[in-house]
Short mmCIF file of C-alpha atoms in Angstrom, two decimals:
data_model
loop_
_atom_site.label_atom_id
_atom_site.label_comp_id
_atom_site.label_asym_id
_atom_site.label_seq_id
_atom_site.Cartn_x
_atom_site.Cartn_y
_atom_site.Cartn_z
CA GLN E 1 211.03 218.97 15.95
CA THR E 2 212.80 217.50 19.10
CA VAL E 3 211.51 218.57 22.39
CA VAL E 4 213.50 217.98 25.25
CA THR E 5 210.86 218.94 28.43
CA GLN E 6 211.85 219.55 31.91
CA GLU E 7 209.49 220.56 34.63
CA PRO E 8 209.07 224.31 34.64
CA SER E 9 209.52 224.75 38.62
CA PHE E 10 210.46 222.79 41.87
CA SER E 11 210.49 224.26 45.38
CA VAL E 12 212.08 222.41 47.86
CA SER E 13 213.16 222.81 51.80
CA PRO E 14 216.48 222.93 52.79
CA GLY E 15 217.90 219.64 53.50
CA GLY E 16 215.92 218.31 51.37
CA THR E 17 216.31 216.55 48.37
CA VAL E 18 214.97 217.19 44.72
CA THR E 19 215.00 214.98 41.40
CA LEU E 20 214.91 217.33 38.10
CA THR E 21 213.86 215.07 34.68
CA CYS E 22 214.84 215.80 31.35
CA GLY E 23 212.45 213.78 28.74
CA LEU E 24 211.96 213.83 24.88
CA SER E 25 208.98 214.47 23.29
CA SER E 26 209.15 210.97 21.82
CA GLY E 27 211.10 208.60 22.36
CA SER E 28 213.49 207.60 25.79
CA VAL E 29 216.40 209.34 26.96
CA SER E 30 219.27 207.21 27.32
CA THR E 31 223.04 207.09 27.85
CA SER E 32 223.43 207.43 23.94
CA TYR E 33 221.96 211.16 24.25
CA TYR E 34 224.84 211.96 27.09
CA PRO E 35 222.35 213.82 28.97
CA THR E 36 224.31 216.96 30.55
CA TRP E 37 223.21 218.98 33.46
CA TYR E 38 223.89 223.09 33.80
CA GLN E 39 223.03 225.04 36.22
CA GLN E 40 222.17 228.89 35.45
CA THR E 41 221.88 231.75 37.96
CA PRO E 42 220.79 235.66 36.58
CA GLY E 43 223.11 237.33 34.49
CA GLN E 44 225.96 234.15 34.50
CA ALA E 45 226.73 231.50 31.86
CA PRO E 46 225.52 228.06 32.20
CA ARG E 47 228.01 226.12 34.76
CA THR E 48 228.34 222.27 34.36
CA LEU E 49 227.33 219.81 36.64
CA ILE E 50 226.96 216.78 35.69
CA TYR E 51 227.82 215.00 31.89
CA SER E 52 228.08 211.85 30.53
CA THR E 53 224.72 211.33 32.35
CA ASN E 54 225.88 210.99 36.14
CA THR E 55 229.85 212.04 35.97
CA ARG E 56 230.02 214.88 38.24
CA SER E 57 232.33 218.20 37.09
CA SER E 58 235.49 219.14 38.67
CA GLY E 59 234.61 221.09 41.68
CA VAL E 60 230.86 220.23 41.97
CA PRO E 61 229.69 218.89 45.18
CA ASP E 62 228.72 215.40 45.73
CA ARG E 63 224.92 216.41 46.39
CA PHE E 64 224.31 216.20 42.44
CA SER E 65 224.32 213.11 41.07
CA GLY E 66 222.92 212.26 37.39
CA SER E 67 220.77 208.83 36.54
CA ILE E 68 218.44 207.85 34.13
CA LEU E 69 215.37 207.35 35.57
CA GLY E 70 213.13 205.53 33.49
CA ASN E 71 212.97 207.26 30.20
CA LYS E 72 214.11 210.35 31.31
CA ALA E 73 217.72 211.70 32.59
CA ALA E 74 217.76 212.84 35.92
CA LEU E 75 219.24 214.96 37.84
CA THR E 76 219.18 215.04 42.16
CA ILE E 77 219.77 217.47 44.39
CA THR E 78 220.00 215.72 47.80
CA GLY E 79 220.06 217.75 50.99
CA ALA E 80 219.53 221.11 49.40
CA GLN E 81 221.29 224.25 50.29
CA ALA E 82 220.02 228.48 49.46
CA ASP E 83 222.67 228.47 47.14
CA ASP E 84 221.23 225.74 44.57
CA GLU E 85 218.04 228.06 43.77
CA SER E 86 218.37 228.28 40.43
CA ASP E 87 217.87 227.10 36.90
CA TYR E 88 218.61 223.99 35.35
CA TYR E 89 219.02 222.56 32.08
CA CYS E 90 219.66 219.39 31.02
CA VAL E 91 221.02 219.00 26.81
CA LEU E 92 221.22 216.09 24.55
CA TYR E 93 223.50 214.75 22.40
CA MET E 94 221.12 214.15 19.41
CA GLY E 95 223.45 211.50 17.74
CA SER E 96 223.36 213.68 14.15
CA ASP E 97 225.84 216.72 15.79
CA TYR E 98 223.01 218.13 16.89
CA TYR E 99 221.90 219.55 20.62
CA VAL E 100 219.01 220.38 21.97
CA PHE E 101 218.73 221.84 25.28
CA GLY E 102 216.04 221.45 27.56
CA THR E 103 213.18 224.07 28.33
CA GLY E 104 215.03 224.28 32.05
CA THR E 105 213.36 223.76 35.51
CA LYS E 106 213.75 226.59 37.95
CA VAL E 107 214.15 225.32 41.55
CA THR E 108 213.82 227.45 44.31
CA VAL E 109 214.96 226.56 48.30
CA LEU E 110 212.42 227.77 51.11
CA GLN A 1 242.72 227.75 31.65
CA VAL A 2 240.89 228.14 28.56
CA GLN A 3 239.17 231.29 28.33
CA LEU A 4 236.34 232.17 26.04
CA GLN A 5 235.80 236.14 24.82
CA GLU A 6 232.54 237.38 22.75
CA SER A 7 232.64 240.77 20.92
CA GLY A 8 230.69 242.38 18.52
CA PRO A 9 227.80 244.93 17.71
CA GLY A 10 225.06 245.33 20.61
CA LEU A 11 222.58 246.39 18.39
CA VAL A 12 221.61 244.97 15.13
CA LYS A 13 218.66 246.26 12.47
CA PRO A 14 216.01 244.43 11.77
CA SER A 15 216.45 242.30 8.61
CA GLY A 16 220.08 243.23 8.98
CA THR A 17 223.32 240.46 9.75
CA LEU A 18 224.32 239.71 13.31
CA SER A 19 228.05 239.16 13.93
CA LEU A 20 230.09 238.00 16.34
CA THR A 21 233.37 236.94 17.54
CA CYS A 22 234.54 234.62 19.73
CA ALA A 23 238.34 234.58 20.88
CA VAL A 24 239.82 231.50 22.22
CA SER A 25 242.82 232.00 25.16
CA GLY A 26 244.87 229.82 27.35
CA GLY A 27 244.26 227.20 24.34
CA SER A 28 244.04 226.16 21.25
CA ILE A 29 241.45 226.26 18.45
CA SER A 30 243.42 223.88 16.46
CA GLY A 31 243.23 221.12 18.83
CA SER A 32 240.70 217.89 19.03
CA ASN A 33 237.73 220.49 19.84
CA TRP A 34 234.41 221.45 18.76
CA TRP A 35 233.60 225.33 19.18
CA SER A 36 229.77 225.93 19.65
CA TRP A 37 227.33 228.78 19.56
CA VAL A 38 224.30 228.96 22.27
CA ARG A 39 221.93 231.99 22.96
CA GLN A 40 219.17 232.87 25.01
CA PRO A 41 216.49 235.32 24.80
CA PRO A 42 215.41 237.48 27.62
CA GLY A 43 214.09 235.35 30.22
CA LYS A 44 213.60 232.25 28.24
CA GLY A 45 215.91 228.68 28.11
CA LEU A 46 218.91 227.87 26.31
CA GLU A 47 219.39 227.11 21.83
CA TRP A 48 222.16 225.48 20.40
CA ILE A 49 222.90 227.41 17.16
CA GLY A 50 226.04 225.18 15.79
CA GLU A 51 229.53 223.98 15.77
CA ILE A 52 232.43 224.20 13.49
CA TYR A 53 235.68 222.06 13.89
CA GLU A 54 238.83 223.80 13.03
CA SER A 55 239.48 221.91 9.88
CA GLY A 56 236.08 224.44 8.96
CA SER A 57 233.21 221.61 8.70
CA THR A 58 230.10 223.18 10.54
CA ASN A 59 226.95 221.49 12.11
CA TYR A 60 223.76 223.43 12.39
CA ASN A 61 220.68 223.57 14.54
CA PRO A 62 218.19 222.99 11.52
CA THR A 63 215.66 225.18 12.82
CA LEU A 64 218.59 227.83 12.34
CA LYS A 65 220.68 226.59 8.94
CA SER A 66 219.19 228.39 6.56
CA ARG A 67 220.41 231.80 8.50
CA VAL A 68 223.47 230.67 9.95
CA THR A 69 226.98 230.50 9.41
CA ILE A 70 229.48 229.68 11.55
CA SER A 71 233.54 229.96 10.63
CA VAL A 72 237.38 229.97 11.91
CA ASP A 73 240.36 231.65 12.02
CA LYS A 74 243.17 229.56 12.83
CA ALA A 75 245.91 232.29 12.91
CA LYS A 76 243.63 234.69 15.33
CA ASN A 77 242.68 231.53 17.20
CA GLN A 78 238.78 233.08 17.44
CA PHE A 79 235.25 231.47 15.77
CA SER A 80 232.97 233.40 14.21
CA VAL A 81 229.26 233.77 13.94
CA LYS A 82 226.88 235.28 11.14
CA LEU A 83 222.54 234.86 11.17
CA SER A 84 221.11 237.10 8.37
CA SER A 85 217.66 238.31 8.23
CA VAL A 86 217.52 239.04 11.74
CA THR A 87 214.40 239.71 13.59
CA ALA A 88 213.17 240.47 17.18
CA ALA A 89 213.12 237.00 17.85
CA ASP A 90 216.91 236.80 17.24
CA THR A 91 217.49 238.87 20.66
CA ALA A 92 219.51 237.17 23.02
CA VAL A 93 222.67 236.77 24.64
CA TYR A 94 224.67 234.75 22.98
CA TYR A 95 227.43 232.52 24.01
CA CYS A 96 230.65 230.72 22.89
CA ALA A 97 231.48 227.48 23.97
CA ARG A 98 234.27 224.70 23.40
CA ASN A 99 232.57 221.07 22.89
CA GLY A 100 233.66 218.71 25.07
CA ASP A 101 233.33 214.74 25.75
CA HIS A 102 229.53 215.46 23.82
CA TYR A 103 228.90 219.02 26.07
CA PHE A 104 229.69 222.23 26.72
CA ASP A 105 233.25 222.68 28.92
CA TYR A 106 233.93 226.07 28.35
CA TRP A 107 231.46 229.26 28.19
CA GLY A 108 232.35 232.44 27.50
CA GLN A 109 230.38 235.36 29.69
CA GLY A 110 227.84 235.75 26.92
CA THR A 111 226.62 239.34 25.31
CA LEU A 112 223.45 240.52 24.55
CA VAL A 113 222.31 241.39 20.64
CA THR A 114 219.50 243.59 20.42
CA VAL A 115 217.59 243.85 17.41
CA SER A 116 215.67 246.55 17.03
CA SER A 117 215.25 249.77 14.45
#
């Protein structure tokens, strides 16, 4: 069973920068996994931030960016704002018509 | 703008079958997209359940494959999920979503299904 791991939580100061990562229990994440990042606030459906590693979804501020860092996918928030306080999930396409979500990261802005 | 709306019973008895439908509006289910179900237990993370194409082709999460059936009704522009032999662990918010290019680009608002006697 493939596990996609994320940091449980991160705290960032307003205006600060934070990088969340998305890794595999075995192996490296590459662009072939089409890493996607979602933001979710309580009671709401996930909102797409980044897809296909680094493509920003329509209407997403450019302070959100995606990349591959080493053997993981990464989401960087540059210039964090109060309303960035949310849960963030990555999802990987496993190549055999199967998707796995990451464990999620709770970001606090304070 | 594509919109998705889940519907179905909010309470299912243990060992019973959970059945939900996703109505698609603002677009046709008979396009070039796959359509997925995703769930989220209260306070926990997201889990992909499976997907279906207009032709009826399906792919399922291996951990749920033995209990899940996803079907499509092109005439009604909707698709459905059935999950059998449910337990309390299947209590979750269930979302339907449209697959874009290897990701889920449109989501329903989600519906909470509780498994309890």
